[in-house]
Coordinates of C-alpha atoms and ligand atoms in Angstrom, one line a residue:
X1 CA -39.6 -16.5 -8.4
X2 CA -38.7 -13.6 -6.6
X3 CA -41.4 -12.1 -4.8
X4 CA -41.8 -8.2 -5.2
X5 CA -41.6 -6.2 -1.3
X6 CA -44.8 -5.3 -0.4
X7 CA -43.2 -1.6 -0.2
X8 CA -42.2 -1.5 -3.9
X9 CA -46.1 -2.4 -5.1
X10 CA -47.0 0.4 -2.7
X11 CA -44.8 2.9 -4.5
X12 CA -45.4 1.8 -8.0
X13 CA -49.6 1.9 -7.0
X14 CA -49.7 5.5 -5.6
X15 CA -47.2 6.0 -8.7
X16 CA -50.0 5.2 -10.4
X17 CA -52.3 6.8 -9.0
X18 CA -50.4 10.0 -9.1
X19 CA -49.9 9.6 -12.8
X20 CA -53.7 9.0 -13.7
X21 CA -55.1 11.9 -11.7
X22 CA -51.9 14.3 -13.3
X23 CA -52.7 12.7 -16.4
X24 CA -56.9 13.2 -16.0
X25 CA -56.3 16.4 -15.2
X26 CA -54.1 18.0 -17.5
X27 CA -56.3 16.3 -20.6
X28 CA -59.5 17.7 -19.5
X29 CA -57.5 21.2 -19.0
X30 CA -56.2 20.5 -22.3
X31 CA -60.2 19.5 -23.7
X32 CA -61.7 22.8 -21.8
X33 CA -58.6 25.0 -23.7
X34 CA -59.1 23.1 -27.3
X35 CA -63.0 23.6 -26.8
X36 CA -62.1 27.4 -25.8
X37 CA -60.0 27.9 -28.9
X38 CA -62.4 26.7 -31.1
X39 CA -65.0 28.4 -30.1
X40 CA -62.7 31.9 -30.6
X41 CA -61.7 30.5 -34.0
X42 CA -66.0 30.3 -34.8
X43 CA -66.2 33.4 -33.4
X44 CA -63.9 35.3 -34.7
X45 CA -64.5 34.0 -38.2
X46 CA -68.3 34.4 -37.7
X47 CA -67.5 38.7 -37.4
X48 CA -65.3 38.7 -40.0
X49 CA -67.9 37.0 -43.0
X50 CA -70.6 39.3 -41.4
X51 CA -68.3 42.5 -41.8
X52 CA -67.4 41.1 -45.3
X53 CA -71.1 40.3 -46.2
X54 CA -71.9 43.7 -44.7
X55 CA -69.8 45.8 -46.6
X56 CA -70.6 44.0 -50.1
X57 CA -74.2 44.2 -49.6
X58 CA -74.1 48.1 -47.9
X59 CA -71.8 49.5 -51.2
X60 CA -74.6 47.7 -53.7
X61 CA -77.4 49.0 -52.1
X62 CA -75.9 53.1 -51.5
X63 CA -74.9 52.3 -55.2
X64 CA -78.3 51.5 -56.2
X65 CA -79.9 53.7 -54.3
X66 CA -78.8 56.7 -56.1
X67 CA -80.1 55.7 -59.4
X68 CA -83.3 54.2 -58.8
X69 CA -86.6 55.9 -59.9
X70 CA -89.8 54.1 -60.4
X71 CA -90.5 51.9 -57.5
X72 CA -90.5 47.8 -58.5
X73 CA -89.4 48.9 -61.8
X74 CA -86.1 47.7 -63.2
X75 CA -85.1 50.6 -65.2
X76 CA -82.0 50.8 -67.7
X77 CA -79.8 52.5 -65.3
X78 CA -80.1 49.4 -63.3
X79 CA -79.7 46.9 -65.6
X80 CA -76.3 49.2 -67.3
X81 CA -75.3 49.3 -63.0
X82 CA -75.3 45.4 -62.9
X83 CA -75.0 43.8 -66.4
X84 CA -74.8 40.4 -64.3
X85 CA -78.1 40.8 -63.0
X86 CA -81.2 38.5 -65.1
X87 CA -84.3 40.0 -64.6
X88 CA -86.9 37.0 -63.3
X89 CA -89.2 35.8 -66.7
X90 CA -86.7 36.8 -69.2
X91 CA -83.8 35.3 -71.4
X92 CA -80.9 36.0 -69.7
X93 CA -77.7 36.2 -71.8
X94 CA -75.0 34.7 -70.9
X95 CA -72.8 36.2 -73.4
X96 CA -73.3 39.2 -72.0
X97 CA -70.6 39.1 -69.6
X98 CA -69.4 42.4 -68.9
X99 CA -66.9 42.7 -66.3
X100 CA -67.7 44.9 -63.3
X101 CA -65.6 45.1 -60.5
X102 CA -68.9 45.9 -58.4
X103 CA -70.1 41.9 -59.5
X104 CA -66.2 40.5 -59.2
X105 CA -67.3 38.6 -55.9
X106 CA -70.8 38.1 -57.5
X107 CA -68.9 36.1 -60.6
X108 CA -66.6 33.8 -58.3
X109 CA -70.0 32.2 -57.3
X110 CA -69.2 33.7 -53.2
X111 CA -72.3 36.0 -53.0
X112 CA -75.6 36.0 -55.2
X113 CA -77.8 38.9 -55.6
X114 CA -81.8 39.2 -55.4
X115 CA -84.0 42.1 -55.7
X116 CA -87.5 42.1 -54.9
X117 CA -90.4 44.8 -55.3
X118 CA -92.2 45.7 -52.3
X119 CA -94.5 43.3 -52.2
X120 CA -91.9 40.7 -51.5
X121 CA -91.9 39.5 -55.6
X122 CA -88.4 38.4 -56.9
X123 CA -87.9 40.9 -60.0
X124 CA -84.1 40.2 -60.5
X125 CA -81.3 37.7 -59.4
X126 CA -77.6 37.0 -60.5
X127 CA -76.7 34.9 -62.7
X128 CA -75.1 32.4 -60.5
X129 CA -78.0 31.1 -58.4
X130 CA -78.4 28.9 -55.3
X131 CA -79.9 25.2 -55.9
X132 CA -81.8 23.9 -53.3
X133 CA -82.3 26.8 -51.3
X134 CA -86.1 28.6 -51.3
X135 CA -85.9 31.8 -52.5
X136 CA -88.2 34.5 -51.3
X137 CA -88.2 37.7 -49.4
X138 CA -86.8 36.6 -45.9
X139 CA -88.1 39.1 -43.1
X140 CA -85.1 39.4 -41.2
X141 CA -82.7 41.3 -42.1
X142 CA -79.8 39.1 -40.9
X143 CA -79.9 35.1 -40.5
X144 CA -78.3 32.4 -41.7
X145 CA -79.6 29.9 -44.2
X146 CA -79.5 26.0 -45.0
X147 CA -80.1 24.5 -48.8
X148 CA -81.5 21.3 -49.4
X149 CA -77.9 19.7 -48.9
X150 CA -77.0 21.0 -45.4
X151 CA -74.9 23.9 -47.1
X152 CA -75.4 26.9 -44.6
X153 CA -75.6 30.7 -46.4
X154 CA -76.0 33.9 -44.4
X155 CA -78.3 36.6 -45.8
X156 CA -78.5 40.5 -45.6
X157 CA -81.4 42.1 -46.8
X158 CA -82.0 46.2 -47.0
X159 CA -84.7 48.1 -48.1
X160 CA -84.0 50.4 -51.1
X161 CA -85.0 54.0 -51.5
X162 CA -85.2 55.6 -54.6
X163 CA -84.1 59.6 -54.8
X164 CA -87.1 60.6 -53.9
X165 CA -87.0 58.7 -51.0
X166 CA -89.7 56.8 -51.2
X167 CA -89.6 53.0 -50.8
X168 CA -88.9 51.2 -54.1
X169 CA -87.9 47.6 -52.7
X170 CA -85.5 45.1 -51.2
X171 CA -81.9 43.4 -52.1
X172 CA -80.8 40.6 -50.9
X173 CA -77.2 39.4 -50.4
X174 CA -76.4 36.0 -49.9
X175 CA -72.7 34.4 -49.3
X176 CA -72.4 30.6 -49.0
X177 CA -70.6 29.3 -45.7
X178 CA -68.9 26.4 -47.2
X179 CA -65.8 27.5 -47.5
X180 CA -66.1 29.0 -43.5
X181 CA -67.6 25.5 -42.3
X182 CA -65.1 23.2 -44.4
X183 CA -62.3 25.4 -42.4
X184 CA -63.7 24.7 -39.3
X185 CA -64.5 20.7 -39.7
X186 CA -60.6 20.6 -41.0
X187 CA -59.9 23.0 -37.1
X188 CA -62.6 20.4 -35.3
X189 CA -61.2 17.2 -37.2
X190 CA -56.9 18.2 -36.0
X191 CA -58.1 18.9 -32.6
X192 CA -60.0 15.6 -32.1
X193 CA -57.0 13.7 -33.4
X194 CA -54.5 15.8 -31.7
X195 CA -56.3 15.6 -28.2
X196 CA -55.8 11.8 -28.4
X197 CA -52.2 12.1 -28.9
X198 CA -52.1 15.0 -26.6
X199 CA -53.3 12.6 -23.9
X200 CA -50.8 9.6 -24.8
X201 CA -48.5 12.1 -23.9
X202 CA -49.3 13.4 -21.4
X203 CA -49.9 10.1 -19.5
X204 CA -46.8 9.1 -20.6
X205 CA -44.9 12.6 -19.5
X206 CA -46.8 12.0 -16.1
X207 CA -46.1 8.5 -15.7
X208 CA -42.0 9.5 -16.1
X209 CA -42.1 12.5 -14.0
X210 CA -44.3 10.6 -10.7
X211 CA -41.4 8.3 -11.6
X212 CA -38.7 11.2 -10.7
X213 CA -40.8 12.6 -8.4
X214 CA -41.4 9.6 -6.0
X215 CA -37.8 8.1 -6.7
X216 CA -36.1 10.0 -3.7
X217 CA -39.0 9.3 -1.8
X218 CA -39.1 5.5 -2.2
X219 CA -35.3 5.8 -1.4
X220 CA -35.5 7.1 1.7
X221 CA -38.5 4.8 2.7
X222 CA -36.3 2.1 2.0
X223 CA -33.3 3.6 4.3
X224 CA -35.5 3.8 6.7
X225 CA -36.5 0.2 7.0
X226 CA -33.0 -0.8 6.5
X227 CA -32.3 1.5 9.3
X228 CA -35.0 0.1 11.5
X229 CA -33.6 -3.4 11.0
X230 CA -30.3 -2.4 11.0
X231 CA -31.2 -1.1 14.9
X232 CA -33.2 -3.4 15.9
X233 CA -30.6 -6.2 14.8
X234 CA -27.8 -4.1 17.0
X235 CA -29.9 -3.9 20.0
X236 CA -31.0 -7.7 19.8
X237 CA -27.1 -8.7 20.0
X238 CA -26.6 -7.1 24.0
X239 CA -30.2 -8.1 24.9
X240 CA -29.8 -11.6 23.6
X241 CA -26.4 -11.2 26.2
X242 CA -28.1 -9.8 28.6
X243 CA -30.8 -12.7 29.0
X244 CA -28.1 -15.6 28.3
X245 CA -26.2 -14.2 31.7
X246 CA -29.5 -13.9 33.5
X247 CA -30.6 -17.1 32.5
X248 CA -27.1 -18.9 33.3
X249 CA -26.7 -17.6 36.7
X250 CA -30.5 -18.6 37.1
X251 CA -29.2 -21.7 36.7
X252 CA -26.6 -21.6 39.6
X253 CA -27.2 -24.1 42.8
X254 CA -25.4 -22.0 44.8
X255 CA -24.5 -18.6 44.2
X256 CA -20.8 -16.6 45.9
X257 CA -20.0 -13.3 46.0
X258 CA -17.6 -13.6 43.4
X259 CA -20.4 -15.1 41.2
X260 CA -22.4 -12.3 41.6
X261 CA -19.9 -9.3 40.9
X262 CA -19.0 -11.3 38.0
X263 CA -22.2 -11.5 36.8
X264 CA -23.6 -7.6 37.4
X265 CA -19.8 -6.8 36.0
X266 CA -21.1 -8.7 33.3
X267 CA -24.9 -7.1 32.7
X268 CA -23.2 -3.7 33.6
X269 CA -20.5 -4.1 30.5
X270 CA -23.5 -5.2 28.2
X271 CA -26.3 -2.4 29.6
X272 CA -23.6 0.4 29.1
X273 CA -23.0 -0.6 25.3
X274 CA -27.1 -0.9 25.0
X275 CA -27.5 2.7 26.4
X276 CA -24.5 3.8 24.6
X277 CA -25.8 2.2 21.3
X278 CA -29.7 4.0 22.3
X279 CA -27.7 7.4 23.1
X280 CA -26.3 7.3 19.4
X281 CA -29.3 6.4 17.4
X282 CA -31.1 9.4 19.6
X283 CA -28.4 11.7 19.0
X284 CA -28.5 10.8 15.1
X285 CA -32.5 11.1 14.9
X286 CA -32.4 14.8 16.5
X287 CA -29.4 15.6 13.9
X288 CA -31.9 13.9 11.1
X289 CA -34.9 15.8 12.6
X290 CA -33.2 19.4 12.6
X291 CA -31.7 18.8 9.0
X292 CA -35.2 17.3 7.3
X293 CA -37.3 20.3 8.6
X294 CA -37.2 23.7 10.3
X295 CA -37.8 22.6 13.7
X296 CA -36.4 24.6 16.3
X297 CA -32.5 23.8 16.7
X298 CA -31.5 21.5 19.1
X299 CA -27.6 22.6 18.9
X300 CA -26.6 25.3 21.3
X301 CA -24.3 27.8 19.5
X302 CA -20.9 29.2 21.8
X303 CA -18.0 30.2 21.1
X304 CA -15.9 27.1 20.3
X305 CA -11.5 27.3 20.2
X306 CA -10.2 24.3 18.1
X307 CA -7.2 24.5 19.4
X308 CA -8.1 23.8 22.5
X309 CA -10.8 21.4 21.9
X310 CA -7.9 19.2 19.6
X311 CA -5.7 19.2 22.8
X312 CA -8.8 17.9 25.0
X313 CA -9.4 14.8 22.8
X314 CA -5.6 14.4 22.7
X315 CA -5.6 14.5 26.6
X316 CA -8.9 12.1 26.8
X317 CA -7.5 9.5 23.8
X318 CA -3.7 9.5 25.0
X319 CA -4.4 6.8 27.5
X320 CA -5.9 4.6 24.6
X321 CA -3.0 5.7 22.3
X322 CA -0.4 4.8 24.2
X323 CA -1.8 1.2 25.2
X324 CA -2.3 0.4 21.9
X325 CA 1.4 1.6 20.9
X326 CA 0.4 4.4 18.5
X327 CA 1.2 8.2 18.0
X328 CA -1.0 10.3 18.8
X329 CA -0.1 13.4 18.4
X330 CA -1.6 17.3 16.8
X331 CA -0.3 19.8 14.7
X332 CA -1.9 23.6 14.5
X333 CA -0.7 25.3 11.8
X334 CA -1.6 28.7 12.5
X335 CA 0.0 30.8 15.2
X336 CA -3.5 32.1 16.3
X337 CA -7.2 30.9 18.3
X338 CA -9.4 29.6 15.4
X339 CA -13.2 30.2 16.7
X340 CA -16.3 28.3 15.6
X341 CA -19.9 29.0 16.7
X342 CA -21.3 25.2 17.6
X343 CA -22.2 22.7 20.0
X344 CA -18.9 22.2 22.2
X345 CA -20.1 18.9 23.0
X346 CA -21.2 17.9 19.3
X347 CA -17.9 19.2 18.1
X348 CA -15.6 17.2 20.6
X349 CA -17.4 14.0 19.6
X350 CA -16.9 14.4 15.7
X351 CA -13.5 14.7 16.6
X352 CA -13.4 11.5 18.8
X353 CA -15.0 9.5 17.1
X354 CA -12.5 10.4 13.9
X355 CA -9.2 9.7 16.4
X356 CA -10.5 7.0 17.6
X357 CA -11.2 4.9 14.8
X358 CA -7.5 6.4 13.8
X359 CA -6.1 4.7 16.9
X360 CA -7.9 1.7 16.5
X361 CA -7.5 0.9 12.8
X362 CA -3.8 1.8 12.9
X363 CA -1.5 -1.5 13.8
X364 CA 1.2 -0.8 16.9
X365 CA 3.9 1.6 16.0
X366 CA 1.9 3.8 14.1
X367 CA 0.8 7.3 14.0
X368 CA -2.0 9.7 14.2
X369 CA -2.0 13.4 13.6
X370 CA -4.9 15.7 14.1
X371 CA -3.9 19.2 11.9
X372 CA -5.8 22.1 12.1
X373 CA -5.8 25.1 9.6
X374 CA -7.6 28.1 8.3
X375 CA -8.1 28.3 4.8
X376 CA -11.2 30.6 3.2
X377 CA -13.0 31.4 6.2
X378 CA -13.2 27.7 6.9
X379 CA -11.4 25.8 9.9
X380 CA -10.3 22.4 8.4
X381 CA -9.8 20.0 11.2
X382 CA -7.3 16.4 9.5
X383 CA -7.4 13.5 11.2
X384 CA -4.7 11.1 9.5
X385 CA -3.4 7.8 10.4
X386 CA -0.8 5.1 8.9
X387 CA -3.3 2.6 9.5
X388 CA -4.7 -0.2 7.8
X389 CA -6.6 2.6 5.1
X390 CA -10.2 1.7 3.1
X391 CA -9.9 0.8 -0.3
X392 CA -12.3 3.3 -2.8
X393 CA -15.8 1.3 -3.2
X394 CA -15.8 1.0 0.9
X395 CA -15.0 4.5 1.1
X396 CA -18.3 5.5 -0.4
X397 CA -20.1 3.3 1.9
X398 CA -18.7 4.1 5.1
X399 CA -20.7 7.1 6.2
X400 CA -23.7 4.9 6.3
X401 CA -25.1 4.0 9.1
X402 CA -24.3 0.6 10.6
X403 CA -21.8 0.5 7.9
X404 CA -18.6 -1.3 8.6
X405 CA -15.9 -3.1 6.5
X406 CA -14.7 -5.6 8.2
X407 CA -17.6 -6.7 10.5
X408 CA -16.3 -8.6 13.1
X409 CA -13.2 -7.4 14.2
X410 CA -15.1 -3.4 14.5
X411 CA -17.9 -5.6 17.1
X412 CA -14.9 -6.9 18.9
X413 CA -13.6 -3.4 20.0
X414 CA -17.2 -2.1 21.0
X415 CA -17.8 -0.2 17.4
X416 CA -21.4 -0.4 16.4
X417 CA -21.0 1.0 12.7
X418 CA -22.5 4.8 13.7
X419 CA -19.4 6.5 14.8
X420 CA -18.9 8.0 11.5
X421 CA -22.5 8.7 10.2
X422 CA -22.9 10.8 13.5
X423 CA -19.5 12.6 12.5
X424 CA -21.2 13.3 9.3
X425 CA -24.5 14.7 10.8
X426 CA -22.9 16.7 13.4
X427 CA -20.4 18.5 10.5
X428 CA -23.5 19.2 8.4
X429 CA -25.7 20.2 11.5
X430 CA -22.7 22.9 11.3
X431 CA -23.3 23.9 7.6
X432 CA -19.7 21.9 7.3
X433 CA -18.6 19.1 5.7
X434 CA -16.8 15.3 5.9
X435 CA -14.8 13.7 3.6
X436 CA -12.1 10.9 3.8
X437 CA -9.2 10.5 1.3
X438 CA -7.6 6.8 1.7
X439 CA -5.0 3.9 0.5
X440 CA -4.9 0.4 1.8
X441 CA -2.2 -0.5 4.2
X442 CA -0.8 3.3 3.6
X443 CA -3.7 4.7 5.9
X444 CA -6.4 7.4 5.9
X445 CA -7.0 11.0 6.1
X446 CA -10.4 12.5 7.2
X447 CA -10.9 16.4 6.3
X448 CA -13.3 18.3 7.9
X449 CA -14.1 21.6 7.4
X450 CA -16.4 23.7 9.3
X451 CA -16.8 27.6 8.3
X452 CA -15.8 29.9 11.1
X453 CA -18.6 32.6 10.4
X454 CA -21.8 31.0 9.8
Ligands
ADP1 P1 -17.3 1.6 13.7 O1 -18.1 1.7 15.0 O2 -17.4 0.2 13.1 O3 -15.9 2.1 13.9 P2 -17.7 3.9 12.0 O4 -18.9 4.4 11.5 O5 -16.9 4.7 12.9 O6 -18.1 2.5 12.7 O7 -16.8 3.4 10.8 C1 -17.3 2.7 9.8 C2 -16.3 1.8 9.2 O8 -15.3 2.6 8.5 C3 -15.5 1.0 10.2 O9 -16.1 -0.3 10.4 C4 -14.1 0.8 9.6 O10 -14.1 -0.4 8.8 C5 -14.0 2.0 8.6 N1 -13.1 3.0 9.2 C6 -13.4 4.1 9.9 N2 -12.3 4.9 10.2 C7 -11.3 4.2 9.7 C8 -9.9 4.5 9.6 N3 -9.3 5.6 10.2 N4 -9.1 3.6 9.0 C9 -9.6 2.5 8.4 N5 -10.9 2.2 8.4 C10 -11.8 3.0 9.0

């Protein structure tokens, strides 16, 4: 069975992680904000039955008030005023339904109507009455109510006046809550079962997003520990050298002079690759370190000339070129100085390290050409070769570090796999860019382009 790296079950725990908290957190935001709108729903329902209630019972009782005479005593008048209303100890008709708009609410069975003397005595009630529910003279004026059933009711009472203005009694309006509380179960009973769902997903959302979210993360981890093994495995190779000439001339009876150059010729060739391979991997972690955060550059910016720095690496490689029976040769195509602001020596090395894998992946006889050009405010420096080319899957591999195609015969002449991957990060250290455009057997053309005002 293949065993999962101990890196990956890192990841996918503080993945995890990441998505419980996110998920905790957002549901109990979600709980506090469901409780919240609830509670305005309640609210704002609350004001509007007591408004209602309000008003209904305040028009009855300015109605009443002006034709009231007699206090306790239900008069005529009264009686004519609300043809709904059954006096208490008497026959009430039922059949003597007249429609009045004042009793329309009264009739739908929302609000029921009591009138008691002053004493507190129930003298009249409407017709529709409340079962279960005690009725008497409440003393507050305003509360809310419960019948024998657990149905709530919310009572107004005001005194009544008679024209005189002397006290003549009390009326009572009463308005069931059933219709308000079954409202509010159906708001309490959607928010329950939605929060469930809301949580499903919202875990889910957070488990997908921690996902995105710790993916380029987890890649980079990983290209780091490839890297470090990837380094460490380059540096073993001229240490393990290093140690086998040691240990072989250790082994030497008798030692000559000839022995001995041989030998530190030896060690010399092998240390100079070691520091050369130590150089580039420093080099690349500065470039790393200045592009991953906003330390303080480590590139010094002057005044560069391509021109001139193309003819220096033709001068420096012509040596090479000419041993190995290629070309080498530039062409400017612009009949002026093209200037960019860089680091000389960061500059010059891109473009070595470009012509010299040019010159050494291009068989005797053929050619290389460095072109430079101006094109959109951008210098674009070619390197092109008739060489042996990279066919397209390597190309999208080869700016990797420690990255080579054909393994053993790029060791052989001293290539560690980094040349191009510090091209790349020097061109992008200089806001440019690196790209290679390539046929097997045909050969290869690099393209950079570095802006010239930057
Ligand atoms: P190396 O030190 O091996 O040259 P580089 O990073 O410079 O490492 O190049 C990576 C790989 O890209 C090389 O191993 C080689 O196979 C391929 N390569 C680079 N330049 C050329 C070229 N001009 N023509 C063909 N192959 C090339």
């Amino acid at each position: 069975m293949k065993q999962k790296q101990p890196s990956f079950l890192l990841f996918k725990k503080a993945r995890w992680r990441l998505a419980s908290w996110y998920g905790a957190v957002i549901s109990i935001v979600l709980g506090i904000l469901g409780i919240g709108v609830y509670e305005a729903i309640i609210h704002a329902h609350q004001i509007t039955v007591e408004k209602e209630l309000k008003t209904v019972a305040g028009t009855l009782h300015d109605s009443l008030e002006t034709i009231l005479n007699t206090p306790g005593k239900l008069e005529d008048k009264i009686m004519q005023f609300l043809p709904n209303l059954c006096p208490v100890n008497t026959t009430c008709l039922s059949q003597n339904n007249i429609y009045n708009y004042r009793l329309g609410a009264i009739e739908k069975g929302q609000y029921y109507l009591y009138i008691f003397d002053l004493s507190g005595n129930l003298i009249a009630l409407s017709k529709q009455n409340i079962k279960g529910l005690d009725i008497k003279k409440h003393q507050k004026q305003q509360e809310i109510l419960k019948d024998t059933q657990g149905i709530r009711y919310l009572q107004i009472s005001y005194m009544l006046h008679n024209k005189k203005g002397e006290n003549w009694g009390y009326i009572q309006v009463i308005r069931s809550l059933e219709d308000f509380d079954n409202y509010l179960n159906s708001v309490a009973l959607i928010l329950l079962l939605g929060l469930p769902l809301a949580v499903i997903l919202i875990g889910l959302s957070a488990w997908i997003l921690t996902g995105l979210a710790i993916k380029p993360v987890y890649q980079s981890y990983c290209q780091i520990q490839q890297f470090t093994a990837d380094a460490a495995h380059e540096l073993r190779t001229p240490l393990a050298a290093i140690l086998a000439t040691i240990e072989s001339t250790l082994m030497l009876s008798t030692w000559t002079e000839e022995d001995a150059k041989e030998t530190l010729q030896s060690l010399k060739r092998q240390t100079e690759r070691l520091s050369a391979l130590v150089a580039d991997l420093l080099m690349l972690s500065r470039l790393d370190w200045q592009l991953t955060s906003n330390a303080v550059s480590t590139i010094k910016y002057e005044k560069i000339c391509l021109n001139y720095l193309i003819n220096d690496v033709i001068e420096e490689l012509a040596f090479l070129a000419i041993s190995l029976q290629i070309f080498l040769q530039s062409e400017i195509r612009v009949n002026h100085r093209i200037e960019i602001l860089g680091d000389p020596e960061k500059i010059y090395r891109l473009l070595f390290n470009l012509v010299v894998n040019a010159i050494q992946y291009t068989p005797p006889k053929g050619e290389v050409k460095i072109i430079l050009e101006e094109k959109n405010k951008l210098a674009i420096i070619k390197v092109k070769d008739t060489g042996i080319g990279i066919n397209s899957p390597e190309s999208k591999h080869i700016f990797e570090r420690f990255y080579r195609i054909d393994k053993g015969r790029s060791r052989k002449d001293g290539g560690s796999g980094l040349g191009l991957s510090i091209a790349q990060a020097i061109a992008q250290a200089h806001h440019g860019t690196i790209e290679v455009k390539s046929e097997v057997e045909k050969g290869s053309l690099f393209i950079v382009q570095l802006p010239i005002n930057f």
